[in-house]
Amino acid sequence: MTARSRLVAGLSVAVSLVALTGCQKPTPIVSMVSGGHTVHTDATIYCFDGQSAQQQNCRAPQGKTPAVLKVKPGQPVGIDVSKQVADNGWVIVLPGDDQDPSNDQASGTQDSHYFAFTPQLESSPLRVEVRMLDQGRSDAPTLGNWQFVLIPA
Protein backbone atom coordinates (compact mmCIF):
# COMPACT_ATOMS: atom_id res chain seq x y z
CA MET A 1 0.00 0.00 0.00
CA THR A 2 1.46 3.34 -1.00
CA ALA A 3 1.61 6.37 1.28
CA ARG A 4 -1.04 8.07 -0.83
CA SER A 5 -3.49 5.15 -0.59
CA ARG A 6 -2.93 4.94 3.19
CA LEU A 7 -3.70 8.66 3.45
CA VAL A 8 -6.87 8.28 1.37
CA ALA A 9 -7.97 5.28 3.45
CA GLY A 10 -7.29 7.16 6.70
CA LEU A 11 -9.25 10.20 5.55
CA SER A 12 -12.14 7.97 4.45
CA VAL A 13 -12.32 6.41 7.91
CA ALA A 14 -12.18 9.84 9.58
CA VAL A 15 -14.98 11.21 7.39
CA SER A 16 -17.09 8.11 8.07
CA LEU A 17 -16.68 8.49 11.83
CA VAL A 18 -17.67 12.17 11.69
CA ALA A 19 -20.73 11.28 9.61
CA LEU A 20 -21.77 8.55 12.05
CA THR A 21 -21.34 10.85 15.04
CA GLY A 22 -23.72 13.35 13.46
CA CYS A 23 -26.38 10.67 12.99
CA GLN A 24 -27.06 9.88 16.64
CA LYS A 25 -30.70 9.28 17.43
CA PRO A 26 -32.13 12.35 19.22
CA THR A 27 -33.63 12.13 22.69
CA PRO A 28 -37.23 13.20 23.28
CA ILE A 29 -37.76 16.91 23.94
CA VAL A 30 -39.46 18.28 27.05
CA SER A 31 -40.84 21.83 27.08
CA MET A 32 -41.72 24.20 29.89
CA VAL A 33 -43.92 27.27 29.47
CA SER A 34 -45.00 30.17 31.68
CA GLY A 35 -46.38 33.61 30.92
CA GLY A 36 -45.74 33.39 27.20
CA HIS A 37 -42.13 32.20 27.61
CA THR A 38 -41.15 28.71 26.48
CA VAL A 39 -37.96 26.67 26.77
CA HIS A 40 -37.23 23.26 25.28
CA THR A 41 -34.48 20.83 26.20
CA ASP A 42 -33.28 17.37 25.35
CA ALA A 43 -32.37 14.85 28.02
CA THR A 44 -29.36 15.15 30.31
CA ILE A 45 -29.45 11.35 30.45
CA TYR A 46 -31.55 9.00 28.36
CA CYS A 47 -31.79 5.21 27.97
CA PHE A 48 -32.74 4.01 24.49
CA ASP A 49 -34.13 0.51 23.87
CA GLY A 50 -31.63 -2.07 25.06
CA GLN A 51 -29.94 0.35 27.47
CA SER A 52 -30.46 0.54 31.21
CA ALA A 53 -29.50 2.69 34.15
CA GLN A 54 -28.27 -0.43 35.95
CA GLN A 55 -25.78 -1.15 33.15
CA GLN A 56 -24.85 2.55 33.03
CA ASN A 57 -24.86 2.54 29.23
CA CYS A 58 -27.42 5.30 28.69
CA ARG A 59 -26.58 8.45 26.73
CA ALA A 60 -25.39 11.35 28.90
CA PRO A 61 -24.17 14.32 26.85
CA GLN A 62 -21.19 16.09 28.38
CA GLY A 63 -21.58 19.72 29.47
CA LYS A 64 -25.39 19.76 29.24
CA THR A 65 -26.78 22.64 31.29
CA PRO A 66 -30.35 23.03 32.54
CA ALA A 67 -32.81 25.09 30.49
CA VAL A 68 -33.69 28.37 32.24
CA LEU A 69 -37.25 29.76 32.34
CA LYS A 70 -38.24 33.13 33.80
CA VAL A 71 -41.44 32.85 35.83
CA LYS A 72 -43.49 35.58 37.50
CA PRO A 73 -44.34 34.65 41.10
CA GLY A 74 -47.82 33.12 41.25
CA GLN A 75 -47.83 32.22 37.53
CA PRO A 76 -48.47 28.59 36.58
CA VAL A 77 -45.80 26.59 34.79
CA GLY A 78 -46.77 24.02 32.18
CA ILE A 79 -44.68 20.99 31.30
CA ASP A 80 -45.19 19.27 27.95
CA VAL A 81 -43.53 15.91 27.25
CA SER A 82 -43.39 13.76 24.12
CA LYS A 83 -45.72 10.81 23.60
CA GLN A 84 -42.86 8.41 24.34
CA VAL A 85 -42.26 9.99 27.76
CA ALA A 86 -46.01 10.14 28.53
CA ASP A 87 -46.50 6.49 27.56
CA ASN A 88 -43.75 5.39 30.00
CA GLY A 89 -44.99 7.61 32.84
CA TRP A 90 -43.07 10.49 34.34
CA VAL A 91 -42.66 12.51 37.52
CA ILE A 92 -41.73 16.07 38.35
CA VAL A 93 -38.98 16.32 40.95
CA LEU A 94 -37.92 19.35 42.98
CA PRO A 95 -34.46 18.34 44.20
CA GLY A 96 -33.54 19.32 47.74
CA ASP A 97 -30.70 21.74 48.51
CA ASP A 98 -28.40 18.88 49.45
CA GLN A 99 -27.24 15.77 47.60
CA ASP A 100 -29.55 13.44 49.55
CA PRO A 101 -32.29 12.17 47.18
CA SER A 102 -34.54 11.37 50.16
CA ASN A 103 -35.04 15.15 50.56
CA ASP A 104 -36.37 15.55 47.01
CA GLN A 105 -40.05 16.38 46.49
CA ALA A 106 -41.75 14.43 43.71
CA SER A 107 -45.17 14.61 42.10
CA GLY A 108 -47.32 11.59 41.56
CA THR A 109 -46.82 9.63 38.36
CA GLN A 110 -48.05 11.47 35.27
CA ASP A 111 -49.33 9.57 32.24
CA SER A 112 -50.49 12.38 29.95
CA HIS A 113 -48.31 14.69 27.88
CA TYR A 114 -49.10 17.89 29.84
CA PHE A 115 -49.05 18.94 33.49
CA ALA A 116 -49.28 22.40 35.07
CA PHE A 117 -48.31 23.54 38.56
CA THR A 118 -47.68 26.81 40.37
CA PRO A 119 -44.18 26.85 41.89
CA GLN A 120 -43.39 28.58 45.15
CA LEU A 121 -40.82 31.01 43.77
CA GLU A 122 -39.29 33.44 46.22
CA SER A 123 -36.14 35.30 45.29
CA SER A 124 -33.93 32.30 44.50
CA PRO A 125 -33.96 29.95 41.49
CA LEU A 126 -35.84 26.66 41.71
CA ARG A 127 -34.44 23.49 40.13
CA VAL A 128 -36.98 21.20 38.45
CA GLU A 129 -36.35 17.77 36.96
CA VAL A 130 -38.62 15.72 34.73
CA ARG A 131 -37.86 12.00 35.05
CA MET A 132 -39.19 9.34 32.70
CA LEU A 133 -40.09 6.15 34.53
CA ASP A 134 -39.54 2.56 33.48
CA GLN A 135 -43.09 1.57 32.46
CA GLY A 136 -44.56 3.74 35.23
CA ARG A 137 -42.56 2.07 38.01
CA SER A 138 -41.47 4.74 40.48
CA ASP A 139 -39.42 2.11 42.36
CA ALA A 140 -37.15 1.49 39.32
CA PRO A 141 -34.29 3.69 38.06
CA THR A 142 -35.47 6.43 35.72
CA LEU A 143 -34.88 6.06 31.98
CA GLY A 144 -34.59 9.76 31.20
CA ASN A 145 -33.90 13.04 32.96
CA TRP A 146 -34.53 16.61 31.80
CA GLN A 147 -33.34 19.54 33.93
CA PHE A 148 -34.73 23.06 34.23
CA VAL A 149 -34.14 26.09 36.43
CA LEU A 150 -37.00 28.47 37.15
CA ILE A 151 -35.93 32.00 38.01
CA PRO A 152 -38.17 34.82 39.28
CA ALA A 153 -39.03 37.28 36.48
GROMACS .gro file of N, CA and C in nm:
model
  459
    1MET      N    1   0.086  -0.117   0.000
    1MET     CA    2   0.000   0.000   0.000
    1MET      C    3   0.090   0.123   0.000
    2THR      N    4   0.063   0.214  -0.089
    2THR     CA    5   0.146   0.334  -0.100
    2THR      C    6   0.106   0.434   0.008
    3ALA      N    7   0.189   0.532   0.028
    3ALA     CA    8   0.161   0.637   0.128
    3ALA      C    9   0.033   0.711   0.091
    4ARG      N   10   0.015   0.734  -0.038
    4ARG     CA   11  -0.104   0.807  -0.083
    4ARG      C   12  -0.231   0.726  -0.056
    5SER      N   13  -0.230   0.597  -0.082
    5SER     CA   14  -0.349   0.515  -0.059
    5SER      C   15  -0.378   0.501   0.091
    6ARG      N   16  -0.271   0.496   0.174
    6ARG     CA   17  -0.293   0.494   0.319
    6ARG      C   18  -0.357   0.623   0.366
    7LEU      N   19  -0.314   0.736   0.310
    7LEU     CA   20  -0.370   0.866   0.345
    7LEU      C   21  -0.517   0.873   0.306
    8VAL      N   22  -0.548   0.828   0.185
    8VAL     CA   23  -0.687   0.828   0.137
    8VAL      C   24  -0.773   0.737   0.226
    9ALA      N   25  -0.722   0.620   0.260
    9ALA     CA   26  -0.797   0.528   0.345
    9ALA      C   27  -0.819   0.589   0.484
   10GLY      N   28  -0.716   0.651   0.538
   10GLY     CA   29  -0.729   0.716   0.670
   10GLY      C   30  -0.830   0.828   0.668
   11LEU      N   31  -0.828   0.911   0.565
   11LEU     CA   32  -0.925   1.020   0.555
   11LEU      C   33  -1.066   0.966   0.538
   12SER      N   34  -1.082   0.858   0.463
   12SER     CA   35  -1.214   0.797   0.445
   12SER      C   36  -1.271   0.750   0.579
   13VAL      N   37  -1.188   0.687   0.660
   13VAL     CA   38  -1.232   0.641   0.791
   13VAL      C   39  -1.270   0.761   0.879
   14ALA      N   40  -1.189   0.865   0.877
   14ALA     CA   41  -1.218   0.984   0.958
   14ALA      C   42  -1.350   1.048   0.917
   15VAL      N   43  -1.373   1.062   0.788
   15VAL     CA   44  -1.498   1.121   0.739
   15VAL      C   45  -1.616   1.033   0.778
   16SER      N   46  -1.601   0.902   0.769
   16SER     CA   47  -1.709   0.811   0.807
   16SER      C   48  -1.744   0.825   0.954
   17LEU      N   49  -1.643   0.835   1.039
   17LEU     CA   50  -1.668   0.849   1.183
   17LEU      C   51  -1.740   0.979   1.214
   18VAL      N   52  -1.699   1.088   1.148
   18VAL     CA   53  -1.767   1.217   1.169
   18VAL      C   54  -1.912   1.206   1.124
   19ALA      N   55  -1.936   1.142   1.011
   19ALA     CA   56  -2.073   1.128   0.961
   19ALA      C   57  -2.158   1.046   1.057
   20LEU      N   58  -2.102   0.938   1.111
   20LEU     CA   59  -2.177   0.855   1.205
   20LEU      C   60  -2.206   0.929   1.335
   21THR      N   61  -2.113   1.009   1.381
   21THR     CA   62  -2.134   1.085   1.504
   21THR      C   63  -2.250   1.182   1.488
   22GLY      N   64  -2.264   1.241   1.371
   22GLY     CA   65  -2.372   1.335   1.346
   22GLY      C   66  -2.507   1.269   1.330
   23CYS      N   67  -2.513   1.138   1.322
   23CYS     CA   68  -2.638   1.067   1.299
   23CYS      C   69  -2.693   1.002   1.424
   24GLN      N   70  -2.653   1.047   1.542
   24GLN     CA   71  -2.706   0.988   1.664
   24GLN      C   72  -2.855   1.015   1.675
   25LYS      N   73  -2.926   0.916   1.723
   25LYS     CA   74  -3.070   0.928   1.743
   25LYS      C   75  -3.097   1.035   1.850
   26PRO      N   76  -3.186   1.130   1.824
   26PRO     CA   77  -3.213   1.235   1.922
   26PRO      C   78  -3.296   1.182   2.040
   27THR      N   79  -3.280   1.246   2.153
   27THR     CA   80  -3.363   1.213   2.269
   27THR      C   81  -3.494   1.290   2.259
   28PRO      N   82  -3.598   1.244   2.327
   28PRO     CA   83  -3.723   1.320   2.328
   28PRO      C   84  -3.702   1.459   2.389
   29ILE      N   85  -3.782   1.553   2.346
   29ILE     CA   86  -3.776   1.691   2.394
   29ILE      C   87  -3.883   1.711   2.500
   30VAL      N   88  -3.849   1.786   2.605
   30VAL     CA   89  -3.946   1.828   2.705
   30VAL      C   90  -3.948   1.981   2.703
   31SER      N   91  -4.068   2.038   2.710
   31SER     CA   92  -4.084   2.183   2.708
   31SER      C   93  -4.147   2.231   2.837
   32MET      N   94  -4.112   2.355   2.873
   32MET     CA   95  -4.172   2.420   2.989
   32MET      C   96  -4.216   2.558   2.945
   33VAL      N   97  -4.336   2.600   2.990
   33VAL     CA   98  -4.392   2.727   2.947
   33VAL      C   99  -4.451   2.800   3.067
   34SER      N  100  -4.436   2.933   3.065
   34SER     CA  101  -4.500   3.017   3.168
   34SER      C  102  -4.505   3.161   3.118
   35GLY      N  103  -4.622   3.221   3.128
   35GLY     CA  104  -4.638   3.361   3.092
   35GLY      C  105  -4.591   3.397   2.953
   36GLY      N  106  -4.613   3.311   2.857
   36GLY     CA  107  -4.574   3.339   2.720
   36GLY      C  108  -4.428   3.306   2.687
   37HIS      N  109  -4.351   3.261   2.784
   37HIS     CA  110  -4.213   3.220   2.761
   37HIS      C  111  -4.206   3.067   2.757
   38THR      N  112  -4.129   3.015   2.662
   38THR     CA  113  -4.115   2.871   2.648
   38THR      C  114  -3.968   2.834   2.634
   39VAL      N  115  -3.929   2.725   2.699
   39VAL     CA  116  -3.796   2.667   2.677
   39VAL      C  117  -3.813   2.519   2.647
   40HIS      N  118  -3.723   2.467   2.566
   40HIS     CA  119  -3.723   2.326   2.528
   40HIS      C  120  -3.584   2.270   2.560
   41THR      N  121  -3.578   2.144   2.597
   41THR     CA  122  -3.448   2.083   2.620
   41THR      C  123  -3.453   1.934   2.588
   42ASP      N  124  -3.338   1.881   2.550
   42ASP     CA  125  -3.328   1.737   2.535
   42ASP      C  126  -3.275   1.680   2.666
   43ALA      N  127  -3.268   1.552   2.676
   43ALA     CA  128  -3.237   1.485   2.802
   43ALA      C  129  -3.091   1.504   2.844
   44THR      N  130  -3.072   1.514   2.976
   44THR     CA  131  -2.936   1.515   3.031
   44THR      C  132  -2.885   1.372   3.045
   45ILE      N  133  -2.977   1.278   3.053
   45ILE     CA  134  -2.945   1.135   3.045
   45ILE      C  135  -3.068   1.066   2.987
   46TYR      N  136  -3.043   0.968   2.899
   46TYR     CA  137  -3.155   0.900   2.836
   46TYR      C  138  -3.116   0.758   2.798
   47CYS      N  139  -3.202   0.662   2.829
   47CYS     CA  140  -3.179   0.521   2.797
   47CYS      C  141  -3.266   0.482   2.678
   48PHE      N  142  -3.202   0.451   2.566
   48PHE     CA  143  -3.274   0.401   2.449
   48PHE      C  144  -3.303   0.253   2.469
   49ASP      N  145  -3.382   0.194   2.379
   49ASP     CA  146  -3.413   0.051   2.387
   49ASP      C  147  -3.283  -0.029   2.397
   50GLY      N  148  -3.281  -0.124   2.488
   50GLY     CA  149  -3.163  -0.207   2.506
   50GLY      C  150  -3.062  -0.149   2.603
   51GLN      N  151  -3.083  -0.027   2.648
   51GLN     CA  152  -2.994   0.035   2.747
   51GLN      C  153  -3.064   0.037   2.881
   52SER      N  154  -2.985   0.045   2.989
   52SER     CA  155  -3.046   0.054   3.121
   52SER      C  156  -2.958   0.132   3.216
   53ALA      N  157  -3.023   0.194   3.313
   53ALA     CA  158  -2.950   0.269   3.415
   53ALA      C  159  -2.860   0.176   3.497
   54GLN      N  160  -2.907   0.053   3.518
   54GLN     CA  161  -2.827  -0.043   3.595
   54GLN      C  162  -2.695  -0.075   3.524
   55GLN      N  163  -2.699  -0.085   3.392
   55GLN     CA  164  -2.578  -0.115   3.315
   55GLN      C  165  -2.495   0.010   3.290
   56GLN      N  166  -2.551   0.125   3.322
   56GLN     CA  167  -2.485   0.255   3.303
   56GLN      C  168  -2.437   0.275   3.160
   57ASN      N  169  -2.522   0.236   3.063
   57ASN     CA  170  -2.486   0.254   2.923
   57ASN      C  171  -2.581   0.350   2.851
   58CYS      N  172  -2.650   0.433   2.927
   58CYS     CA  173  -2.742   0.530   2.869
   58CYS      C  174  -2.664   0.652   2.820
   59ARG      N  175  -2.724   0.727   2.727
   59ARG     CA  176  -2.658   0.845   2.673
   59ARG      C  177  -2.666   0.960   2.774
   60ALA      N  178  -2.549   1.019   2.800
   60ALA     CA  179  -2.539   1.135   2.890
   60ALA      C  180  -2.446   1.237   2.826
   61PRO      N  181  -2.503   1.334   2.751
   61PRO     CA  182  -2.417   1.432   2.685
   61PRO      C  183  -2.333   1.510   2.786
   62GLN      N  184  -2.209   1.535   2.751
   62GLN     CA  185  -2.119   1.609   2.838
   62GLN      C  186  -2.150   1.758   2.830
   63GLY      N  187  -2.142   1.827   2.944
   63GLY     CA  188  -2.158   1.972   2.947
   63GLY      C  189  -2.299   2.022   2.930
   64LYS      N  190  -2.398   1.935   2.941
   64LYS     CA  191  -2.539   1.976   2.924
   64LYS      C  192  -2.582   2.059   3.044
   65THR      N  193  -2.632   2.177   3.020
   65THR     CA  194  -2.678   2.264   3.129
   65THR      C  195  -2.830   2.270   3.129
   66PRO      N  196  -2.889   2.295   3.246
   66PRO     CA  197  -3.035   2.303   3.254
   66PRO      C  198  -3.091   2.420   3.172
   67ALA      N  199  -3.211   2.401   3.118
   67ALA     CA  200  -3.281   2.509   3.049
   67ALA      C  201  -3.336   2.605   3.154
   68VAL      N  202  -3.327   2.735   3.128
   68VAL     CA  203  -3.369   2.837   3.224
   68VAL      C  204  -3.498   2.904   3.175
   69LEU      N  205  -3.597   2.913   3.265
   69LEU     CA  206  -3.725   2.976   3.234
   69LEU      C  207  -3.754   3.083   3.338
   70LYS      N  208  -3.784   3.205   3.290
   70LYS     CA  209  -3.824   3.313   3.380
   70LYS      C  210  -3.972   3.300   3.410
   71VAL      N  211  -4.006   3.305   3.539
   71VAL     CA  212  -4.144   3.285   3.583
   71VAL      C  213  -4.182   3.396   3.680
   72LYS      N  214  -4.297   3.458   3.656
   72LYS     CA  215  -4.349   3.558   3.750
   72LYS      C  216  -4.406   3.484   3.870
   73PRO      N  217  -4.377   3.531   3.991
   73PRO     CA  218  -4.434   3.465   4.110
   73PRO      C  219  -4.586   3.455   4.099
   74GLY      N  220  -4.638   3.337   4.132
   74GLY     CA  221  -4.782   3.312   4.125
   74GLY      C  222  -4.830   3.264   3.990
   75GLN      N  223  -4.745   3.268   3.887
   75GLN     CA  224  -4.783   3.222   3.753
   75GLN      C  225  -4.769   3.070   3.743
   76PRO      N  226  -4.862   3.004   3.678
   76PRO     CA  227  -4.847   2.859   3.658
   76PRO      C  228  -4.737   2.828   3.557
   77VAL      N  229  -4.682   2.710   3.571
   77VAL     CA  230  -4.580   2.659   3.479
   77VAL      C  231  -4.635   2.531   3.419
   78GLY      N  232  -4.631   2.522   3.287
   78GLY     CA  233  -4.677   2.402   3.218
   78GLY      C  234  -4.559   2.321   3.169
   79ILE      N  235  -4.571   2.190   3.179
   79ILE     CA  236  -4.468   2.099   3.130
   79ILE      C  237  -4.532   2.011   3.023
   80ASP      N  238  -4.469   2.007   2.906
   80ASP     CA  239  -4.519   1.927   2.795
   80ASP      C  240  -4.412   1.826   2.757
   81VAL      N  241  -4.448   1.698   2.758
   81VAL     CA  242  -4.353   1.591   2.725
   81VAL      C  243  -4.398   1.521   2.598
   82SER      N  244  -4.307   1.451   2.534
   82SER     CA  245  -4.339   1.376   2.412
   82SER      C  246  -4.427   1.256   2.446
   83LYS      N  247  -4.488   1.199   2.343
   83LYS     CA  248  -4.572   1.081   2.360
   83LYS      C  249  -4.494   0.965   2.422
   84GLN      N  250  -4.369   0.950   2.382
   84GLN     CA  251  -4.286   0.841   2.434
   84GLN      C  252  -4.267   0.855   2.585
   85VAL      N  253  -4.243   0.976   2.632
   85VAL     CA  254  -4.226   0.999   2.776
   85VAL      C  255  -4.360   0.976   2.847
   86ALA      N  256  -4.469   1.030   2.792
   86ALA     CA  257  -4.601   1.014   2.853
   86ALA      C  258  -4.641   0.867   2.861
   87ASP      N  259  -4.613   0.790   2.757
   87ASP     CA  260  -4.650   0.649   2.756
   87ASP      C  261  -4.575   0.568   2.863
   88ASN      N  262  -4.453   0.609   2.897
   88ASN     CA  263  -4.375   0.539   3.000
   88ASN      C  264  -4.414   0.583   3.140
   89GLY      N  265  -4.472   0.702   3.153
   89GLY     CA  266  -4.499   0.761   3.284
   89GLY      C  267  -4.382   0.848   3.325
   90TRP      N  268  -4.412   0.957   3.395
   90TRP     CA  269  -4.307   1.049   3.434
   90TRP      C  270  -4.344   1.120   3.563
   91VAL      N  271  -4.244   1.175   3.629
   91VAL     CA  272  -4.266   1.251   3.752
   91VAL      C  273  -4.191   1.382   3.742
   92ILE      N  274  -4.240   1.479   3.820
   92ILE     CA  275  -4.173   1.607   3.835
   92ILE      C  276  -4.103   1.603   3.970
   93VAL      N  277  -3.975   1.638   3.972
   93VAL     CA  278  -3.898   1.632   4.095
   93VAL      C  279  -3.839   1.770   4.124
   94LEU      N  280  -3.856   1.813   4.250
   94LEU     CA  281  -3.792   1.935   4.298
   94LEU      C  282  -3.680   1.889   4.390
   95PRO      N  283  -3.557   1.885   4.338
   95PRO     CA  284  -3.446   1.834   4.420
   95PRO      C  285  -3.423   1.923   4.543
   96GLY      N  286  -3.386   1.858   4.653
   96GLY     CA  287  -3.354   1.932   4.774
   96GLY      C  288  -3.225   2.010   4.757
   97ASP      N  289  -3.191   2.093   4.857
   97ASP     CA  290  -3.070   2.174   4.851
   97ASP      C  291  -2.943   2.093   4.872
   98ASP      N  292  -2.958   1.971   4.921
   98ASP     CA  293  -2.840   1.888   4.945
   98ASP      C  294  -2.833   1.777   4.841
   99GLN      N  295  -2.741   1.687   4.855
   99GLN     CA  296  -2.724   1.577   4.760
   99GLN      C  297  -2.802   1.452   4.800
  100ASP      N  298  -2.881   1.461   4.906
  100ASP     CA  299  -2.955   1.344   4.955
  100ASP      C  300  -3.088   1.333   4.881
  101PRO      N  301  -3.105   1.230   4.796
  101PRO     CA  302  -3.229   1.217   4.718
  101PRO      C  303  -3.353   1.197   4.805
  102SER      N  304  -3.337   1.156   4.930
  102SER     CA  305  -3.454   1.137   5.016
  102SER      C  306  -3.518   1.271   5.053
  103ASN      N  307  -3.448   1.382   5.029
  103ASN     CA  308  -3.504   1.515   5.056
  103ASN      C  309  -3.571   1.577   4.934
  104ASP      N  310  -3.572   1.505   4.821
  104ASP     CA  311  -3.637   1.555   4.701
  104ASP      C  312  -3.789   1.548   4.716
  105GLN      N  313  -3.858   1.642   4.653
  105GLN     CA  314  -4.005   1.638   4.649
  105GLN      C  315  -4.045   1.593   4.510
  106ALA      N  316  -4.134   1.495   4.501
  106ALA     CA  317  -4.175   1.443   4.371
  106ALA      C  318  -4.327   1.445   4.360
  107SER      N  319  -4.373   1.469   4.238
  107SER     CA  320  -4.517   1.461   4.210
  107SER      C  321  -4.557   1.316   4.200
  108GLY      N  322  -4.685   1.294   4.188
  108GLY     CA  323  -4.732   1.159   4.156
  108GLY      C  324  -4.698   1.129   4.011
  109THR      N  325  -4.713   1.004   3.973
  109THR     CA  326  -4.682   0.963   3.836
  109THR      C  327  -4.780   1.026   3.738
  110GLN      N  328  -4.725   1.085   3.633
  110GLN     CA  329  -4.805   1.147   3.527
  110GLN      C  330  -4.810   1.051   3.409
  111ASP      N  331  -4.925   1.044   3.340
  111ASP     CA  332  -4.933   0.957   3.224
  111ASP      C  333  -4.992   1.029   3.102
  112SER      N  334  -5.007   1.161   3.111
  112SER     CA  335  -5.049   1.238   2.995
  112SER      C  336  -4.931   1.325   2.952
  113HIS      N  337  -4.945   1.393   2.840
  113HIS     CA  338  -4.831   1.469   2.788
  113HIS      C  339  -4.817   1.607   2.851
  114TYR      N  340  -4.917   1.652   2.930
  114TYR     CA  341  -4.910   1.789   2.984
  114TYR      C  342  -4.947   1.791   3.132
  115PHE      N  343  -4.876   1.874   3.207
  115PHE     CA  344  -4.905   1.894   3.349
  115PHE      C  345  -4.870   2.038   3.383
  116ALA      N  346  -4.954   2.102   3.465
  116ALA     CA  347  -4.928   2.240   3.507
  116ALA      C  348  -4.926   2.246   3.659
  117PHE      N  349  -4.839   2.332   3.711
  117PHE     CA  350  -4.831   2.354   3.856
  117PHE      C  351  -4.788   2.498   3.879
  118THR      N  352  -4.810   2.546   4.000
  118THR     CA  353  -4.768   2.681   4.037
  118THR      C  354  -4.655   2.668   4.138
  119PRO      N  355  -4.532   2.700   4.098
  119PRO     CA  356  -4.418   2.685   4.189
  119PRO      C  357  -4.417   2.794   4.295
  120GLN      N  358  -4.358   2.761   4.408
  120GLN     CA  359  -4.339   2.858   4.515
  120GLN      C  360  -4.204   2.925   4.492
  121LEU      N  361  -4.205   3.030   4.409
  121LEU     CA  362  -4.082   3.101   4.377
  121LEU      C  363  -4.068   3.222   4.469
  122GLU      N  364  -3.960   3.228   4.539
  122GLU     CA  365  -3.929   3.344   4.622
  122GLU      C  366  -3.831   3.430   4.544
  123SER      N  367  -3.714   3.450   4.598
  123SER     CA  368  -3.614   3.530   4.529
  123SER      C  369  -3.502   3.445   4.470
  124SER      N  370  -3.501   3.316   4.500
  124SER     CA  371  -3.393   3.230   4.450
  124SER      C  372  -3.445   3.136   4.342
  125PRO      N  373  -3.357   3.090   4.255
  125PRO     CA  374  -3.396   2.995   4.149
  125PRO      C  375  -3.447   2.864   4.208
  126LEU      N  376  -3.529   2.794   4.131
  126LEU     CA  377  -3.584   2.666   4.171
  126LEU      C  378  -3.547   2.563   4.065
  127ARG      N  379  -3.478   2.457   4.106
  127ARG     CA  380  -3.444   2.349   4.013
  127ARG      C  381  -3.564   2.255   3.999
  128VAL      N  382  -3.589   2.213   3.875
  128VAL     CA  383  -3.698   2.120   3.845
  128VAL      C  384  -3.643   2.013   3.752
  129GLU      N  385  -3.673   1.888   3.783
  129GLU     CA  386  -3.635   1.777   3.696
  129GLU      C  387  -3.760   1.704   3.650
  130VAL      N  388  -3.759   1.661   3.526
  130VAL     CA  389  -3.862   1.572   3.473
  130VAL      C  390  -3.792   1.439   3.454
  131ARG      N  391  -3.848   1.334   3.513
  131ARG     CA  392  -3.786   1.200   3.505
  131ARG      C  393  -3.883   1.103   3.442
  132MET      N  394  -3.838   1.036   3.336
  132MET     CA  395  -3.919   0.934   3.270
  132MET      C  396  -3.900   0.803   3.346
  133LEU      N  397  -4.011   0.740   3.377
  133LEU     CA  398  -4.009   0.615   3.453
  133LEU      C  399  -3.997   0.495   3.360
  134ASP      N  400  -3.962   0.383   3.419
  134ASP     CA  401  -3.954   0.256   3.348
  134ASP      C  402  -4.091   0.190   3.357
  135GLN      N  403  -4.173   0.210   3.252
  135GLN     CA  404  -4.309   0.157   3.246
  135GLN      C  405  -4.392   0.196   3.368
  136GLY      N  406  -4.376   0.321   3.413
  136GLY     CA  407  -4.456   0.374   3.523
  136GLY      C  408  -4.411   0.332   3.661
  137ARG      N  409  -4.303   0.258   3.671
  137ARG     CA  410  -4.256   0.207   3.801
  137ARG      C  411  -4.170   0.313   3.870
  138SER      N  412  -4.223   0.373   3.975
  138SER     CA  413  -4.147   0.474   4.048
  138SER      C  414  -4.039   0.412   4.135
  139ASP      N  415  -4.044   0.279   4.155
  139ASP     CA  416  -3.942   0.211   4.236
  139ASP      C  417  -3.820   0.169   4.153
  140ALA      N  418  -3.825   0.188   4.021
  140ALA     CA  419  -3.715   0.149   3.932
  140ALA      C  420  -3.634   0.273   3.895
  141PRO      N  421  -3.509   0.254   3.851
  141PRO     CA  422  -3.429   0.369   3.806
  141PRO      C  423  -3.499   0.438   3.689
  142THR      N  424  -3.485   0.569   3.681
  142THR     CA  425  -3.547   0.643   3.572
  142THR      C  426  -3.472   0.617   3.441
  143LEU      N  427  -3.545   0.630   3.330
  143LEU     CA  428  -3.488   0.606   3.198
  143LEU      C  429  -3.449   0.734   3.127
  144GLY      N  430  -3.492   0.848   3.181
  144GLY     CA  431  -3.459   0.976   3.120
  144GLY      C  432  -3.469   1.086   3.223
  145ASN      N  433  -3.391   1.192   3.203
  145ASN     CA  434  -3.390   1.304   3.296
  145ASN      C  435  -3.371   1.433   3.218
  146TRP      N  436  -3.460   1.530   3.242
  146TRP     CA  437  -3.453   1.661   3.180
  146TRP      C  438  -3.447   1.764   3.293
  147GLN      N  439  -3.354   1.860   3.284
  147GLN     CA  440  -3.334   1.954   3.393
  147GLN      C  441  -3.366   2.097   3.351
  148PHE      N  442  -3.433   2.166   3.443
  148PHE     CA  443  -3.473   2.306   3.423
  148PHE      C  444  -3.438   2.385   3.548
  149VAL      N  445  -3.426   2.517   3.531
  149VAL     CA  446  -3.414   2.609   3.643
  149VAL      C  447  -3.516   2.720   3.620
  150LEU      N  448  -3.604   2.738   3.720
  150LEU     CA  449  -3.700   2.847   3.715
  150LEU      C  450  -3.642   2.963   3.793
  151ILE      N  451  -3.643   3.082   3.731
  151ILE     CA  452  -3.593   3.200   3.801
  151ILE      C  453  -3.703   3.305   3.806
  152PRO      N  454  -3.713   3.380   3.918
  152PRO     CA  455  -3.817   3.482   3.928
  152PRO      C  456  -3.798   3.589   3.820
  153ALA      N  457  -3.908   3.625   3.753
  153ALA     CA  458  -3.903   3.728   3.648
  153ALA      C  459  -3.918   3.865   3.709
   0.00000   0.00000   0.00000
